[in-house]
XYZ file of C-alpha atoms in Angstrom:
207
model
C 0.000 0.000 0.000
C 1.647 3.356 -0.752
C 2.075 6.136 1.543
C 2.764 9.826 1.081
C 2.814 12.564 3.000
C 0.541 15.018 4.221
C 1.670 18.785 3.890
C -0.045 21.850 5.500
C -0.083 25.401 3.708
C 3.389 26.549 5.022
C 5.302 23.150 4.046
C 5.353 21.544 6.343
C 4.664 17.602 6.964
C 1.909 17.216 9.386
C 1.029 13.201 9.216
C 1.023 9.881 6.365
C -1.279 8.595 4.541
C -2.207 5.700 3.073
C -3.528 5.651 -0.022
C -5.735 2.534 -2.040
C -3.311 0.062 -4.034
C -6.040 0.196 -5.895
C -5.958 2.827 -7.576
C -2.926 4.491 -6.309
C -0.175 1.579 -6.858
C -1.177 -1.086 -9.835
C 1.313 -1.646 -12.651
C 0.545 1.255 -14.990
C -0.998 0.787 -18.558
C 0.828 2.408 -20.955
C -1.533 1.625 -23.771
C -4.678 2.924 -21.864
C -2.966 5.823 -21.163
C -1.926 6.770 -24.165
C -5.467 5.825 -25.800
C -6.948 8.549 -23.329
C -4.631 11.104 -24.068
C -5.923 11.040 -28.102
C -8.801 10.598 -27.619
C -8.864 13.685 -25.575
C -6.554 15.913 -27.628
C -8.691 14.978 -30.925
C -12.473 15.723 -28.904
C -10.368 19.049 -28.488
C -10.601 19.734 -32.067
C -12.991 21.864 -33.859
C -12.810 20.225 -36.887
C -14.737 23.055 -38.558
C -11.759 23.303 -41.102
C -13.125 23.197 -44.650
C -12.227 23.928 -48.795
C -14.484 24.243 -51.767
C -14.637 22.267 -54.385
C -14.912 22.510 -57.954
C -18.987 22.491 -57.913
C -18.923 25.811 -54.895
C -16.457 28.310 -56.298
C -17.734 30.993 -58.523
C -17.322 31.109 -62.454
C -16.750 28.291 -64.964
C -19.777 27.099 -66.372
C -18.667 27.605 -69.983
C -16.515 25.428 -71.651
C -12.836 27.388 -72.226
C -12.470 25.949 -75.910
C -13.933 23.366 -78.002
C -13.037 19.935 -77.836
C -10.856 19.115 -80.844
C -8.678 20.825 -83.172
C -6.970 23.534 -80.955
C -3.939 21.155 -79.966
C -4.449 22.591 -76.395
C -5.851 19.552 -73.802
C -9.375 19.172 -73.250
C -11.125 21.244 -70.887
C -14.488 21.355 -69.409
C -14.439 24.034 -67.200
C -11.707 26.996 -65.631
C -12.655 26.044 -62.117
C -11.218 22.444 -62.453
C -8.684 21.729 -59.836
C -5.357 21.570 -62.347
C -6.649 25.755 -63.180
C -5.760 28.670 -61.269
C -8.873 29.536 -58.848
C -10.242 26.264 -59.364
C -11.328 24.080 -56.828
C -9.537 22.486 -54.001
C -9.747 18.058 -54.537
C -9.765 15.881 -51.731
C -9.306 19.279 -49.147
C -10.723 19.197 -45.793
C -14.396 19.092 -45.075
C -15.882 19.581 -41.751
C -16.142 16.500 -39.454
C -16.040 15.492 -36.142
C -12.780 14.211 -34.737
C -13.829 12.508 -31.559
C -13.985 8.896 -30.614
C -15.667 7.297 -27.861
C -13.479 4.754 -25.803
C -15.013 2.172 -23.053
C -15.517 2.871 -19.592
C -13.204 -0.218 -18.695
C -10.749 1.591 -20.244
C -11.067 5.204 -19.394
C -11.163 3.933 -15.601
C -7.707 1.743 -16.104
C -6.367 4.401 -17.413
C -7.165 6.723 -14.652
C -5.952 4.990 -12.174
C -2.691 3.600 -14.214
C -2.287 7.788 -14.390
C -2.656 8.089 -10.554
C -0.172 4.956 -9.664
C 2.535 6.726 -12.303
C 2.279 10.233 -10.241
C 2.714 8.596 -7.035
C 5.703 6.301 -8.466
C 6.862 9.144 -9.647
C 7.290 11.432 -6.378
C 5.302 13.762 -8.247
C 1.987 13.322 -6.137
C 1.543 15.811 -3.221
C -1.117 15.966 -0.799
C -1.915 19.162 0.839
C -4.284 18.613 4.336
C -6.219 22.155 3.836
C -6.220 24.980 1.719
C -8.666 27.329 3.032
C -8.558 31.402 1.850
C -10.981 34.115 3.360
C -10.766 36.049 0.429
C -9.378 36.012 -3.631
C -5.958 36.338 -2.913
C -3.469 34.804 -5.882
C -0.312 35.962 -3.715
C -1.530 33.291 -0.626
C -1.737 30.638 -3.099
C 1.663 31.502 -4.924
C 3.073 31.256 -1.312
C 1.588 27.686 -0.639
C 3.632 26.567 -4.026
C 6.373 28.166 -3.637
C 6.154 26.180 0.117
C 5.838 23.013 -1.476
C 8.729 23.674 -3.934
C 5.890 22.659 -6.423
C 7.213 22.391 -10.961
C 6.296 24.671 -13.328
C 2.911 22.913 -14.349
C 1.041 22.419 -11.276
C -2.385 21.045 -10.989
C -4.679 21.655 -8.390
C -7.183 19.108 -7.513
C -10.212 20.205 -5.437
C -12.648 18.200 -4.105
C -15.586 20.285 -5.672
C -16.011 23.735 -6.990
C -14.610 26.844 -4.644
C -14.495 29.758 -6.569
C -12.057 31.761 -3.865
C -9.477 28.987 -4.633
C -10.107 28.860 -8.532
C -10.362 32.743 -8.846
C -7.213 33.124 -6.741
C -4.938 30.590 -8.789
C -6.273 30.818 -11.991
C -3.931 33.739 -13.019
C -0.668 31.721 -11.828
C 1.343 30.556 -14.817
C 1.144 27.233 -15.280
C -1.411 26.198 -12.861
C -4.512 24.502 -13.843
C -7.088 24.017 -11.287
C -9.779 20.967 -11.768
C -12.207 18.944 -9.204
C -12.268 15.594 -8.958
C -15.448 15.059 -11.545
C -13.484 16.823 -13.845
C -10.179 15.104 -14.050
C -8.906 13.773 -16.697
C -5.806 11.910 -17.871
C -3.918 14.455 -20.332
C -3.716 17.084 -17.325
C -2.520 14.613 -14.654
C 0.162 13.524 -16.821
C 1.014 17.026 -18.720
C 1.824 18.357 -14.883
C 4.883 18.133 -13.003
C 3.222 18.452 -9.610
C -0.433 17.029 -8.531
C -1.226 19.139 -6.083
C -4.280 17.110 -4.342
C -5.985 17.844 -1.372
C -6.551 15.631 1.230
C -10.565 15.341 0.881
C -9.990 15.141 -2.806
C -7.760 12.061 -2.359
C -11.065 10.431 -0.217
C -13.064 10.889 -3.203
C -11.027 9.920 -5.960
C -10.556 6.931 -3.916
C -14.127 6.335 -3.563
C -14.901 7.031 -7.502
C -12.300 4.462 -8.534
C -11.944 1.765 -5.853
């Protein structure tokens, strides 16, 4: 069962705790992992790109020259892809990038992200982080505490708008709850930042 340790706002280590195996110490999956992180990136994508063809740009209609006799190559129409304001062939059209993956998989891959964060050192659990007021300077000070990396994301056990107001602004923080967690962001940061309810309920979403 793996154990970290439990911080407080100034730095300092106030207790252990254990987390699940469970979720918090199988054998990563590489492949579910990297599955996740696609299929996230591409239902990221707009996919509103899109070029005309031959039939939807303006002119043509007449023949350039007739058929046979000019020793030029046959032509049907100026707005043929091979001319010069013609149409685009094969461009882009719009469509929709995104794929669906199965639950099975989005949850192995969740925790597999979890166990490689704690393996990694790179897990760190915070016992409270309570503000009486929007203040990004008291939340720069709890990093800077920690000794938190560049990308730092804060995991929150539900929505508090003090705590996403006052950290939102910090470069490379990226504040999410647990419902809204996803794999690319736990394993695009260099620090999780998780507080100690959080870790209660991510434990008892994916135990």
């Amino acid at each position: 069962m793996p154990n970290v340790s439990v911080f407080d706002m100034n730095g300092k280590k106030v207790s252990d705790l254990a987390l699940a195996e469970s979720v918090f110490g199988i054998e990563p999956n590489s492949y579910a992992m990297h599955l996740c992180v696609v299929n996230y990136l591409a239902n990221q994508r707009q996919g509103t790109q899109s070029t005309r063809t031959r039939s939807e740009v303006s002119g043509g209609g007449k023949k350039p020259w007739k058929q046979k006799g000019t020793g030029r190559a046959r032509q049907g129409s100026t707005r043929a892809p091979q001319w010069t304001h013609g149409g685009i062939a094969h461009g882009p059209k719009p469509r929709e990038y995104g794929f669906s993956i199965n639950k099975k998989v989005r949850r192995l891959a969740m925790k597999s992200a979890f166990s490689s964060k704690v393996a990694a050192e790179e897990l760190v659990v915070l016992d409270d982080l309570k503000l009486d007021a929007i203040k990004t300077k008291e939340v720069v000070k709890v990093l800077t505490a920690l000794e938190t990396g560049k990308k730092v994301l804060l995991v929150l056990p539900e929505n508090n708008d003090v705590l996403y107001r006052s950290a939102r602004n910090i470069a490379g923080v990226k504040v999410s709850t647990v419902n809204t967690l996803n794999v690319y962001d736990i394993l695009n940061c260099d620090t999780m930042l998780v507080l100690k309810d959080s870790v209660a309920k991510i434990e008892e979403v994916y135990a």
